[in-house]
Short mmCIF file of C-alpha atoms in Angstrom, two decimals:
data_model
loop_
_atom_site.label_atom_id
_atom_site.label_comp_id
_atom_site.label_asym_id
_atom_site.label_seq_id
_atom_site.Cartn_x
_atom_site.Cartn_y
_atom_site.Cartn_z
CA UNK A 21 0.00 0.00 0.00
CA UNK A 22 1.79 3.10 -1.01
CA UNK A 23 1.27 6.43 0.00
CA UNK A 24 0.51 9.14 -3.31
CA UNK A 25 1.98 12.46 -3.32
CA UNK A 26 -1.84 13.84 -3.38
CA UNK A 27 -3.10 11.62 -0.54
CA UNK A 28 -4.06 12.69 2.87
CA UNK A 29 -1.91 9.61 4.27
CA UNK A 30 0.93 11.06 2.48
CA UNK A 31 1.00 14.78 3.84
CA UNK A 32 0.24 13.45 7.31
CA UNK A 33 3.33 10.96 6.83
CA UNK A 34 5.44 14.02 5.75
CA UNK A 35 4.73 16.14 9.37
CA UNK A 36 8.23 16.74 10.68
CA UNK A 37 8.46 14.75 14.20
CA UNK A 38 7.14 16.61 16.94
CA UNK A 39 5.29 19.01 14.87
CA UNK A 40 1.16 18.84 15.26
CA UNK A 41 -0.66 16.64 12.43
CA UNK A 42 -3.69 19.55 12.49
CA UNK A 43 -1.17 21.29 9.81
CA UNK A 44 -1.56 18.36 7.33
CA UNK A 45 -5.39 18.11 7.70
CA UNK A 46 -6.20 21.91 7.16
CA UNK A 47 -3.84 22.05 3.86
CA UNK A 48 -6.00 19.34 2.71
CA UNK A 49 -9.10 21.07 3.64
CA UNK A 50 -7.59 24.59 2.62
CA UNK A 51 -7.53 22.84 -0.75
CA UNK A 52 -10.96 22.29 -0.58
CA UNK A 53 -10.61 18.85 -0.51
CA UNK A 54 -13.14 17.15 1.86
CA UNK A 55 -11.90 14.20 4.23
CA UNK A 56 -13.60 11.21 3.56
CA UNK A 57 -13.24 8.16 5.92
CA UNK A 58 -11.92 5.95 3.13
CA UNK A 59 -8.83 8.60 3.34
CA UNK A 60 -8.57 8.58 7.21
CA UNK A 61 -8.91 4.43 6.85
CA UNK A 62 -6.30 4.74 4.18
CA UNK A 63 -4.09 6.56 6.06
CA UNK A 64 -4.26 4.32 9.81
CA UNK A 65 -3.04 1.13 7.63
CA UNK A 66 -0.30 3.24 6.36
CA UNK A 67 0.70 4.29 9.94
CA UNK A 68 -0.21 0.92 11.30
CA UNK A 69 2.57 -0.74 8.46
CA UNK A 70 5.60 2.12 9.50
CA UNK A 71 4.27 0.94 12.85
CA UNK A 72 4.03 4.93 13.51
CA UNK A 73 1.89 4.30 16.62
CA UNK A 74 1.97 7.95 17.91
CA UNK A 75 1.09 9.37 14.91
CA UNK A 76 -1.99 6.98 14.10
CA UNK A 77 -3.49 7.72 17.65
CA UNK A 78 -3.27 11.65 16.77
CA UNK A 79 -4.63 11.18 13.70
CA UNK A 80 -7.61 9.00 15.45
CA UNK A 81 -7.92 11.88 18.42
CA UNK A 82 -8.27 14.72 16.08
CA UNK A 83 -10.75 12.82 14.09
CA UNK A 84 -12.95 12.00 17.03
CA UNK A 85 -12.42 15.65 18.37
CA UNK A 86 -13.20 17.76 14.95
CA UNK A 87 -15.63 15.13 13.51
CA UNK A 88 -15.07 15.68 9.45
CA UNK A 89 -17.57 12.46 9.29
CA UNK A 90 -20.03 11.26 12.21
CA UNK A 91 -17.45 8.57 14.32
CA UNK A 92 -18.54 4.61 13.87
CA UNK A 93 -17.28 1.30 15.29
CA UNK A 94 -14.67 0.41 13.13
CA UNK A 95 -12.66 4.85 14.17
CA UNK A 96 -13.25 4.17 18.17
CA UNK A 97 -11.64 0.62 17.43
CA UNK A 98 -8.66 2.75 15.87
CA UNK A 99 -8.48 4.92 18.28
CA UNK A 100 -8.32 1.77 21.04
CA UNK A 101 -6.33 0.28 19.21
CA UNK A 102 -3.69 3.10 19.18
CA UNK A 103 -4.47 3.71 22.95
CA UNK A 104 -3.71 0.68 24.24
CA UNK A 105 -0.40 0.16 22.41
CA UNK A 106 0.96 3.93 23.07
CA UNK A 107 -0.86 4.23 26.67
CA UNK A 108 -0.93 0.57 28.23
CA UNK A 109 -4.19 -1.07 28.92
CA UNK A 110 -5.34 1.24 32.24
CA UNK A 111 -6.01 4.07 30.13
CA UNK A 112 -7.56 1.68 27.13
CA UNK A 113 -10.14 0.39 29.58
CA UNK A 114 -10.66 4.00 30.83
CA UNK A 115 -11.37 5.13 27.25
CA UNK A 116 -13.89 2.30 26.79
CA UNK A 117 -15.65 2.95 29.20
CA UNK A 118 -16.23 6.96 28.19
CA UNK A 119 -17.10 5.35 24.45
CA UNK A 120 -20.32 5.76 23.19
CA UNK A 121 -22.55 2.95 24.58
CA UNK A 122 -23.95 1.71 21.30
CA UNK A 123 -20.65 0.98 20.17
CA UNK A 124 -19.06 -1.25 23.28
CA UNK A 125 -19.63 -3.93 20.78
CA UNK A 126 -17.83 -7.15 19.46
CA UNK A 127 -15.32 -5.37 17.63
CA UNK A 128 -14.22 -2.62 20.84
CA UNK A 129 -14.15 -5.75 23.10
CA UNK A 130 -11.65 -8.18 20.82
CA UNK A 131 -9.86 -4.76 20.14
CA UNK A 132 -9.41 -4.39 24.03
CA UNK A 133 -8.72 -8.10 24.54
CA UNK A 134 -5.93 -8.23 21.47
CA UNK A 135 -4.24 -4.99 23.65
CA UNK A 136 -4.41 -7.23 26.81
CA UNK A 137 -3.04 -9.96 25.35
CA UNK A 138 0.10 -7.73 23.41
CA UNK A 139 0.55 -6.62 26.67
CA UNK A 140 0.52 -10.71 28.21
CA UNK A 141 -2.19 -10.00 30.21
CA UNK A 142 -3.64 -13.41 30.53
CA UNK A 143 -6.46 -13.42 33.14
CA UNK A 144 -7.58 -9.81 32.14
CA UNK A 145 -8.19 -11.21 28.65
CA UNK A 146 -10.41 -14.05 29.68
CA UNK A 147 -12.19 -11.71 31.75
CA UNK A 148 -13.03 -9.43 29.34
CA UNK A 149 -13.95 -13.11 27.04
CA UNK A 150 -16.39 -14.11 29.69
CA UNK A 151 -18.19 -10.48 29.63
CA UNK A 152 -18.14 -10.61 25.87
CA UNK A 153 -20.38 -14.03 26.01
CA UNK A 154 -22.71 -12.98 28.81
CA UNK A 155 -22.98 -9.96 26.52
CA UNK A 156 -22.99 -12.40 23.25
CA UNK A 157 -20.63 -10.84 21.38
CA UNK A 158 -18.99 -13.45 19.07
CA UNK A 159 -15.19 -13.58 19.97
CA UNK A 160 -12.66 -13.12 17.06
CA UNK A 161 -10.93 -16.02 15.78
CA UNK A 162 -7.33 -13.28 16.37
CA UNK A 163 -8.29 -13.37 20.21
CA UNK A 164 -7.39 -17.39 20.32
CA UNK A 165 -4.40 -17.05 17.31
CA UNK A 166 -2.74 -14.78 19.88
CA UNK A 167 -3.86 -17.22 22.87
CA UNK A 168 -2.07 -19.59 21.42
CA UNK A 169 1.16 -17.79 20.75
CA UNK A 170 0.96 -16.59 23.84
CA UNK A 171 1.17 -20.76 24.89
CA UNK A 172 3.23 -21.63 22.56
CA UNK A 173 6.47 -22.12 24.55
CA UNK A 174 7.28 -26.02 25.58
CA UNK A 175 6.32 -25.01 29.43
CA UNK A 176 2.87 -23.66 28.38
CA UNK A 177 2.10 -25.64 25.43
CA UNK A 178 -0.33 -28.27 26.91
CA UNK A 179 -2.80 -25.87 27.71
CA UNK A 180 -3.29 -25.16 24.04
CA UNK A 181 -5.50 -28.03 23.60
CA UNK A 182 -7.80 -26.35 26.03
CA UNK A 183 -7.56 -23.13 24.22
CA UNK A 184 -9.01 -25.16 21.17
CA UNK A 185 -11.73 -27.12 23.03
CA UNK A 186 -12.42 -23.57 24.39
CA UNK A 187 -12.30 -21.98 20.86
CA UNK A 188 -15.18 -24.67 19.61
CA UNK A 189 -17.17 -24.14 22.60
CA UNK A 190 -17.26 -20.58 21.33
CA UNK A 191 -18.44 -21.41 18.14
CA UNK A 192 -15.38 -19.77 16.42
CA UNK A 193 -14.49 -21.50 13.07
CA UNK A 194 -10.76 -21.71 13.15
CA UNK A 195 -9.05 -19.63 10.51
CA UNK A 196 -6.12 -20.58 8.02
CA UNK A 197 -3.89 -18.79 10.23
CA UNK A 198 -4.76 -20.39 13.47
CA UNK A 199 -3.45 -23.69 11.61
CA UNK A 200 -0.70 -21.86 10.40
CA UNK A 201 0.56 -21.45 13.98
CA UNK A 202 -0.57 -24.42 15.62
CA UNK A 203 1.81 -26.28 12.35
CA UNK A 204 4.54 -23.83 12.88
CA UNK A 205 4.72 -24.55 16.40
CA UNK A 206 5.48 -28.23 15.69
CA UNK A 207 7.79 -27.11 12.92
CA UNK A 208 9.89 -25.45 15.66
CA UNK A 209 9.67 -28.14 17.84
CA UNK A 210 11.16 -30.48 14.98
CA UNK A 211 8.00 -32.66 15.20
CA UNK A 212 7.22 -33.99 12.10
CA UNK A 213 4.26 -36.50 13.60
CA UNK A 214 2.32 -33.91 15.21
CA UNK A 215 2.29 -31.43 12.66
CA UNK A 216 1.29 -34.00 9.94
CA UNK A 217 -1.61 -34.42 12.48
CA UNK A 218 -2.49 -30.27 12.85
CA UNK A 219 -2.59 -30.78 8.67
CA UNK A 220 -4.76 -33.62 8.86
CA UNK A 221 -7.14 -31.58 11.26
CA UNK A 222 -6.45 -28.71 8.74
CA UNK A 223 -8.22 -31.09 6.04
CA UNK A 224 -11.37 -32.17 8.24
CA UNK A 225 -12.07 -28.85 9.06
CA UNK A 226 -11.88 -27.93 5.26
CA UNK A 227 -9.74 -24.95 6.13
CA UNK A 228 -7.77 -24.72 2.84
CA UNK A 229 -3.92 -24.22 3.14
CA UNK A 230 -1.91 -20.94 1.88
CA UNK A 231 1.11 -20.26 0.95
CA UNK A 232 2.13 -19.97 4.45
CA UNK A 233 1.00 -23.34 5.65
CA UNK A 234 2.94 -24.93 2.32
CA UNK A 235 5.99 -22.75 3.50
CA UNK A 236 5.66 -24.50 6.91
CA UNK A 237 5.47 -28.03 5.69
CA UNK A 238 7.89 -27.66 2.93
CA UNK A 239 10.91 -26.19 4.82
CA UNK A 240 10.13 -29.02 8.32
CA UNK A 241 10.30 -31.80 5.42
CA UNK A 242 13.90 -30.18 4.07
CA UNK A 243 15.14 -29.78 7.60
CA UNK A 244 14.07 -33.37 8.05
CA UNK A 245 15.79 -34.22 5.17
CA UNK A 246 12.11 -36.25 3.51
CA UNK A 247 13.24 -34.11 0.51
CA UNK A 248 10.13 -36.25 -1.53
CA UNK A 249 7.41 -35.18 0.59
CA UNK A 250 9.37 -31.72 1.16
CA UNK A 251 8.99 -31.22 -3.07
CA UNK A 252 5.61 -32.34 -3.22
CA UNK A 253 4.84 -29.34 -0.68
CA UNK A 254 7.02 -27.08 -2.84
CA UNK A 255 5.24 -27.72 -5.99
CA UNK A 256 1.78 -27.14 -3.71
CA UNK A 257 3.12 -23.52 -2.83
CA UNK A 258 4.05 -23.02 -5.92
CA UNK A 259 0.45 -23.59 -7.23
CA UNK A 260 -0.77 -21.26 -4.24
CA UNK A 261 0.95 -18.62 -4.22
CA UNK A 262 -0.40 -15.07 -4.95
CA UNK A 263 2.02 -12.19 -5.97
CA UNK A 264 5.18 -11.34 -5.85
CA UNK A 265 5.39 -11.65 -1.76
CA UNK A 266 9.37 -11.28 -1.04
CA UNK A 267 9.28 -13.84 2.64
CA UNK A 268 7.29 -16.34 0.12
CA UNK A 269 10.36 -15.63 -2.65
CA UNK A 270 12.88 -16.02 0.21
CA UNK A 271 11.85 -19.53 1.72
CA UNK A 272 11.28 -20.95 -2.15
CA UNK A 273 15.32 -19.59 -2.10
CA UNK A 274 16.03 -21.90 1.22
CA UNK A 275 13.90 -24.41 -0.34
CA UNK A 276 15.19 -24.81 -3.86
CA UNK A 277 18.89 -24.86 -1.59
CA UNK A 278 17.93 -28.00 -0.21
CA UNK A 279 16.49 -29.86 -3.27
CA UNK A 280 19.89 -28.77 -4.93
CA UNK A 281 17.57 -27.69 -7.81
CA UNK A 282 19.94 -24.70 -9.24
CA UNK A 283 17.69 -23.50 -12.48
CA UNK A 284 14.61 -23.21 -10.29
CA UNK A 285 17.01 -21.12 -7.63
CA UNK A 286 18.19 -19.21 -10.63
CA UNK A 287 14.31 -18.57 -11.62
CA UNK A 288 13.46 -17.29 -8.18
CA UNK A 289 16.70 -15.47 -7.88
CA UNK A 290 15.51 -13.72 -11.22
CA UNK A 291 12.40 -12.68 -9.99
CA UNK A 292 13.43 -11.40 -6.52
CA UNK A 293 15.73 -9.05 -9.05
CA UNK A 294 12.60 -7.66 -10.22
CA UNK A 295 11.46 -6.16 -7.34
CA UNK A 296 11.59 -2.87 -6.57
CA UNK A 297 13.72 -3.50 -3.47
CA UNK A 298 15.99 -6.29 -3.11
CA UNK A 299 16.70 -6.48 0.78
CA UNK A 300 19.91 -7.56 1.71
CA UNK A 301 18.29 -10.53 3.90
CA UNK A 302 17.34 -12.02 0.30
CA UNK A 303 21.03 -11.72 -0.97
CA UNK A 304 22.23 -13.47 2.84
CA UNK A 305 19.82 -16.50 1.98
CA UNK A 306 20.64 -16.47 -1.85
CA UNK A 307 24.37 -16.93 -1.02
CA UNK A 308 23.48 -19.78 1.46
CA UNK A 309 21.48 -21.69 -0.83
CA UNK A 310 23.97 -21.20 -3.69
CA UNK A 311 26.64 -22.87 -1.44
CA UNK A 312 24.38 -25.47 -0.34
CA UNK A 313 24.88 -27.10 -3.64
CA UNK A 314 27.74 -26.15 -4.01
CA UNK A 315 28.50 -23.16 -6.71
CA UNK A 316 30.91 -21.22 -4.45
CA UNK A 317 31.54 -18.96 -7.66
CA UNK A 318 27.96 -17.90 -7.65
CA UNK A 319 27.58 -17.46 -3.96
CA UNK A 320 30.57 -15.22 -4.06
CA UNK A 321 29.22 -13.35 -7.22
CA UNK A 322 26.06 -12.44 -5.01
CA UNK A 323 28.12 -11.76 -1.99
CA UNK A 324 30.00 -9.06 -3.93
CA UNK A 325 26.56 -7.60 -5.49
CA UNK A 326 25.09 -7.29 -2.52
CA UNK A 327 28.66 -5.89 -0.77
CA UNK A 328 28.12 -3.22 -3.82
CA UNK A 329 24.63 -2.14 -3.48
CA UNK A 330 23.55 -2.67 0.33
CA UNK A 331 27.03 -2.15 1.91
CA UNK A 332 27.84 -4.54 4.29
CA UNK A 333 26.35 -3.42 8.04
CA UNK A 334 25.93 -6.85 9.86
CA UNK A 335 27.72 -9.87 10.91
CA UNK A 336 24.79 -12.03 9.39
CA UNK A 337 25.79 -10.73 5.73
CA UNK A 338 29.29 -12.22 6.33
CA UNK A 339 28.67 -14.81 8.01
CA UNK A 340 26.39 -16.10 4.59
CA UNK A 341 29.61 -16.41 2.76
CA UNK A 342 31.99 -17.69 5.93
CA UNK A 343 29.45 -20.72 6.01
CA UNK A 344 29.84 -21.44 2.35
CA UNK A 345 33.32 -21.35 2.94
CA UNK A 346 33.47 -23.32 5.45
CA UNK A 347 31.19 -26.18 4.80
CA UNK A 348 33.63 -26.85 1.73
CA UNK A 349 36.54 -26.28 4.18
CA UNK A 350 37.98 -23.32 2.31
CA UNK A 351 39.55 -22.60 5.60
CA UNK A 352 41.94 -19.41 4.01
CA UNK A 353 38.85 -17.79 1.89
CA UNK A 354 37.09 -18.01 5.32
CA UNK A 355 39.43 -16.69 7.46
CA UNK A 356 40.48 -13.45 5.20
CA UNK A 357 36.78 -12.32 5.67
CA UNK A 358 36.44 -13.04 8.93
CA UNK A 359 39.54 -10.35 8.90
CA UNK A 360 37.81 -8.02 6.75
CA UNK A 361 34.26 -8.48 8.91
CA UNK A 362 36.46 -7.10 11.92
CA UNK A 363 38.29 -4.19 9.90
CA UNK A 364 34.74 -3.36 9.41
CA UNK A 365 33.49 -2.36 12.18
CA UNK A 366 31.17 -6.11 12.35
CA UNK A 367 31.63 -8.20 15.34
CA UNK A 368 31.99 -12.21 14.97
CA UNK A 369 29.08 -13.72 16.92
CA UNK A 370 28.75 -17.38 18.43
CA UNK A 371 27.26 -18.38 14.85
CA UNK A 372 30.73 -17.11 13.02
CA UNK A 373 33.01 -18.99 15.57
CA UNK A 374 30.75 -21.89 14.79
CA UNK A 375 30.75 -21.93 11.16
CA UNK A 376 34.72 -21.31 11.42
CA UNK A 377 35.35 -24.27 14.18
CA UNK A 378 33.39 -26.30 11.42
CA UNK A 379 35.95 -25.17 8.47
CA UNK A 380 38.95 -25.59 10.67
CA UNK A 381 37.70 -29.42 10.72
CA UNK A 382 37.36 -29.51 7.43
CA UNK A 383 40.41 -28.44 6.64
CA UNK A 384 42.13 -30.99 9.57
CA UNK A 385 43.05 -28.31 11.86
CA UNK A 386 41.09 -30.46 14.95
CA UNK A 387 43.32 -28.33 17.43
CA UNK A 388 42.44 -24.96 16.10
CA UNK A 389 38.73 -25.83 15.45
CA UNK A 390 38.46 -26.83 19.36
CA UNK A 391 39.73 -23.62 20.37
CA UNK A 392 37.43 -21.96 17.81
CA UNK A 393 34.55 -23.71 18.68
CA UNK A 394 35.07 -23.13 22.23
CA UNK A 395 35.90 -19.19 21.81
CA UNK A 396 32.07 -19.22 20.38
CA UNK A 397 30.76 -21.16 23.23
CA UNK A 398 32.05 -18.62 26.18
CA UNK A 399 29.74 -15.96 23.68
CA UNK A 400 26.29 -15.32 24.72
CA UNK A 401 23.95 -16.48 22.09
CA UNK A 402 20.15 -16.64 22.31
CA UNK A 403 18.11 -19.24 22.41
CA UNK A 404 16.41 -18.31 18.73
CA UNK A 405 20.06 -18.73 17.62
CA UNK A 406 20.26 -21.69 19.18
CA UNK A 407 16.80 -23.24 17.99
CA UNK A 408 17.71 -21.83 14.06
CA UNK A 409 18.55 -24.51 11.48
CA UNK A 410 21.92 -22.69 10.41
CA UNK A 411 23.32 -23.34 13.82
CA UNK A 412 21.60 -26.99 14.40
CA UNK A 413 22.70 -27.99 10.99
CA UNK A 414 26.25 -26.59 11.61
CA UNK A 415 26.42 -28.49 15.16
CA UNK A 416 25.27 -31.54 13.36
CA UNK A 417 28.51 -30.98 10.54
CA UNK A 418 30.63 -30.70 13.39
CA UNK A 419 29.46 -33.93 15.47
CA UNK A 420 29.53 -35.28 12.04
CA UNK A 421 33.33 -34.64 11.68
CA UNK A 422 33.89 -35.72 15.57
CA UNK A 423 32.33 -39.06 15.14
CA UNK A 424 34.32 -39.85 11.97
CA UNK A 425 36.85 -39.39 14.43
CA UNK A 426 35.82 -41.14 16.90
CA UNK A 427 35.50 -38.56 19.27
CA UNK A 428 32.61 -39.59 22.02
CA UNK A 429 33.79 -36.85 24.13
CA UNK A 430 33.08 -33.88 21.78
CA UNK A 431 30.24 -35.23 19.90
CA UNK A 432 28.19 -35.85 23.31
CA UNK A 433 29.01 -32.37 24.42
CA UNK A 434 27.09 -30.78 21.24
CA UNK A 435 24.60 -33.11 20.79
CA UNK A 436 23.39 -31.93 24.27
CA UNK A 437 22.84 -28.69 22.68
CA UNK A 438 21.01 -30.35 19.58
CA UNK A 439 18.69 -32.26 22.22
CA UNK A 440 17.75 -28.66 24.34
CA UNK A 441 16.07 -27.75 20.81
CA UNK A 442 14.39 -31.12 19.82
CA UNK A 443 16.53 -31.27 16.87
CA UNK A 444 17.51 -35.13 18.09
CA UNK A 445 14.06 -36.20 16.76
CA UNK A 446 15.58 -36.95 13.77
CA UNK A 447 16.76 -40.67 13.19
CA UNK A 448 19.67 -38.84 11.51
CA UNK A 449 21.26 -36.89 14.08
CA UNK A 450 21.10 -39.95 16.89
CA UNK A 451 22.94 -41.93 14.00
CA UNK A 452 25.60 -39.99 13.85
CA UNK A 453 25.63 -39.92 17.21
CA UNK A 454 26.11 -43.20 17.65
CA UNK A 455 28.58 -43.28 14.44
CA UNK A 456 31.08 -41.60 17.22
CA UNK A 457 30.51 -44.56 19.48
CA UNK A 458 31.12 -46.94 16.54
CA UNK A 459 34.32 -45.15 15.19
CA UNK A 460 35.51 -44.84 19.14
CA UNK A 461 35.26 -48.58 19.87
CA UNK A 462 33.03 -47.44 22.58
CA UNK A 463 30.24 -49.98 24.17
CA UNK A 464 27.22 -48.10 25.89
CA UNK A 465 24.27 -50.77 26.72
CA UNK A 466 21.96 -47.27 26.49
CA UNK A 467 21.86 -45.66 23.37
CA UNK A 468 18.57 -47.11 21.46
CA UNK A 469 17.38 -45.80 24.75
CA UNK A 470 18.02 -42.91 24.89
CA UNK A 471 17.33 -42.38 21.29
CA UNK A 472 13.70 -44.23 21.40
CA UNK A 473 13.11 -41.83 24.75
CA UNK A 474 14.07 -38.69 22.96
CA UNK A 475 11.45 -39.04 20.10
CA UNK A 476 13.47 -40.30 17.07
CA UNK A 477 12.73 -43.77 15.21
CA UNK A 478 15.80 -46.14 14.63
CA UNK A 479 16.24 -46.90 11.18
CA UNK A 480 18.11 -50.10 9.68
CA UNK A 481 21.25 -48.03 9.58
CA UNK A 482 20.89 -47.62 13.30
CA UNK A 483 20.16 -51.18 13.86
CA UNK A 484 23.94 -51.91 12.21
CA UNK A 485 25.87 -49.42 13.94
CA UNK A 486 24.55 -50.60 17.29
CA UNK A 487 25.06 -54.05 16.33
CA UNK A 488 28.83 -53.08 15.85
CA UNK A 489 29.03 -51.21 19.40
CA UNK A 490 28.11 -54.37 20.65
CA UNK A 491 30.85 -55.72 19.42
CA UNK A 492 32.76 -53.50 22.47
CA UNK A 493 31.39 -54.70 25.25
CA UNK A 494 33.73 -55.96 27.39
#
């Protein structure tokens, strides 16, 4: 939604900060143009997209205040809206209760229950959800979406059933986008059984998917390496998608990566190119997927576009091309860019020691990777980073490299970090866990334990490597 020169949303966007928006509205009227509510409506989902929260609750009070059009529901839900998020709830509840009686409807209430639940306020929310159905106002489908993010943490998560018994006993149909996040939370949680379940109960419901659900099931099928199932999802998004969305563009990027499907990268590549704005988080995932399969030449022809028309301003940009290099154990290339990310300006993070530990193995250098790899684990790193695929999948390289080794010591230590983020569902990951064992003529009686205890399924191959750690017991 773009803002013309001769809009109203426009010369209210252009109001130095700190100056009054009245200046903008009586230019407009001064030009004897008359403001419409399609222009104030306009202009909020302008403000609401620059997330200029100030600015849309001055345009709301100066609405309600000079009244160019007699106020309805949908400007007081604005101007709640706005309230709430600049103001905190005390003085949203305050302003509800001074609004107009015959418009403390449905749409004020979820609007006051959505700013309670922004803010986390749990048992406020289902307060105000109890009033609405002694009042019997219908309750939003966005009221349980956010009810369930709001549960969607491992601690909290078993009370989202309830939230969905609760959502039916409402009578609310569940939208696309409640399945959405109910599949993307067992995306994150690496739980391939339970979301093909949430799709199943997608199907019965005869909620039809998006492009986002596709998005979800394609990239948890790459990550899970069922690269089958994971194109047959990639060909449905395909098929679904509408536009030219650029997060749609960028996972089709990750996607294609995976397959190892270069023309079809090259295709998407071509139309992210025709976008007005290529953002430099398109070039970071570009150069990633161009290394996954391996053309280092066109990963570093990217790297160099993107060095030329975004400049280079984070350590995430870098790091794109470090992990090529270093997943190929081009230890040298790697190393004189981790120089030039520092002369710079760009710190390393725990993600660039990683990625560096992993092409010091690569290259043999097991003392200088262990010092690497341990100058990344005395950095603080969140536990997003920590849950993201680019630093499970490097973890998994590097266990990779210490099993082949036969390093038990090493590979135990950082699969303990794979298991905190239920990325040891896979049968892959416990293999190669137990490849360590195997290569370290080590016997341990527990490991198909362990592994059927943690989620994952053993697999024939795991069958024959424990059959040779058997071999070692003494």
């Amino acid at each position: 939604m773009v803002a013309t020169r001769n809009s109203l949303s426009h010369r209210i966007e252009s109001v130095p900060k700190g100056e009054s928006i009245g200046s903008a509205f009586q230019s407009w009227m001064g030009d004897g143009l008359p403001i419409h509510r399609g222009d104030i409506f306009h202009t909020i989902n302008r403000l609401r997209k620059l997330k200029f929260i100030k600015r849309g609750l001055e345009v709301m009070e100066w609405v309600i205040r000079e009244r160019p059009y007699r106020p309805k529901e949908l400007d007081y839900s604005y101007l709640l809206e706005f309230t709430s998020k600049l103001h905190g709830i005390s003085q949203a509840e305050s302003l509800f209760s001074r609004i107009p009686s015959e418009f403390q409807n449905e749409l004020l209430y979820n609007n006051l229950i959505l700013g309670c639940l922004n803010r986390g306020l749990i048992r406020l929310s289902l307060a105000y959800m109890k009033k609405m159905r002694e009042l019997g106002h219908p309750i939003s489908y966005l009221v349980f979406n956010h009810l369930i993010i709001l549960h969607s943490s491992p601690s909290r998560k078993k009370s989202i059933p309830k939230i969905l018994t609760q959502m039916k006993a409402d009578k609310v149909i569940p939208h696309v986008s409640t399945f959405n996040i109910l599949l993307k939370i067992e995306a994150n949680e690496h739980n391939i059984e339970r979301l093909l379940k949430v799709f199943g109960d997608m199907k019965r419901a005869e909620v039809e998917p998006n492009e986002v659900s596709y998005c979800i099931l394609a990239t948890a099928h790459a990550v899970a390496r069922l690269y089958t199932v994971c194109e047959t999802y990639v060909e449905a998004l395909e098929k679904s998608a509408t536009g030219r969305n650029w997060s749609t563009l960028d996972i089709l990027i990750i996607l294609y990566g995976y397959l190892g499907k270069r023309n079809d990268l090259e295709r998407i590549w071509g139309i992210i190119m025709e976008l007005s704005h290529v953002r430099s988080k398109s070039y970071v995932l570009a150069i990633e997927a161009f290394g996954r399969i391996g053309d280092i030449c066109r990963a570093e022809e990217l790297w160099s576009e993107m060095k030329s028309r975004n400049s280079l301003k984070s350590n995430e940009q870098f790091n794109s091309l470090i992990a090529v290099y270093c997943r190929y154990g081009l230890i040298t290339k790697a190393t004189a860019l981790y120089k030039e990310m520092e002369k710079s300006g760009c710190k390393p993070n725990a993600i660039t020691y990683r990625h560096l530990a992993l092409g010091c193995l690569r290259a043999g250098l097991i003392k200088e990777a262990i010092k690497t790899l341990q100058l990344g684990m005395d950095m603080a790193a969140s536990i997003k980073v920590k849950r993201s695929t680019p630093w499970l999948e490097t973890t998994l390289s590097i266990i990779d490299i210490f099993a082949d080794n036969g390093d038990v010591e090493n590979a135990e230590k950082l699969f303990e970090e794979l298991k905190k983020a239920n990325y040891t569902r896979y049968t892959f990951v416990y293999n190669t866990l137990i490849k360590a064992y195997v290569k370290g003529k080590v016997y341990d009686p527990n490991l198909l334990k362990r592994m059927i205890l943690g989620g994952a399924r053993p697999d024939s191959e795991t069958y024959s490597l424990l059959k040779v750690v058997d071999q070692f017991r003494t």
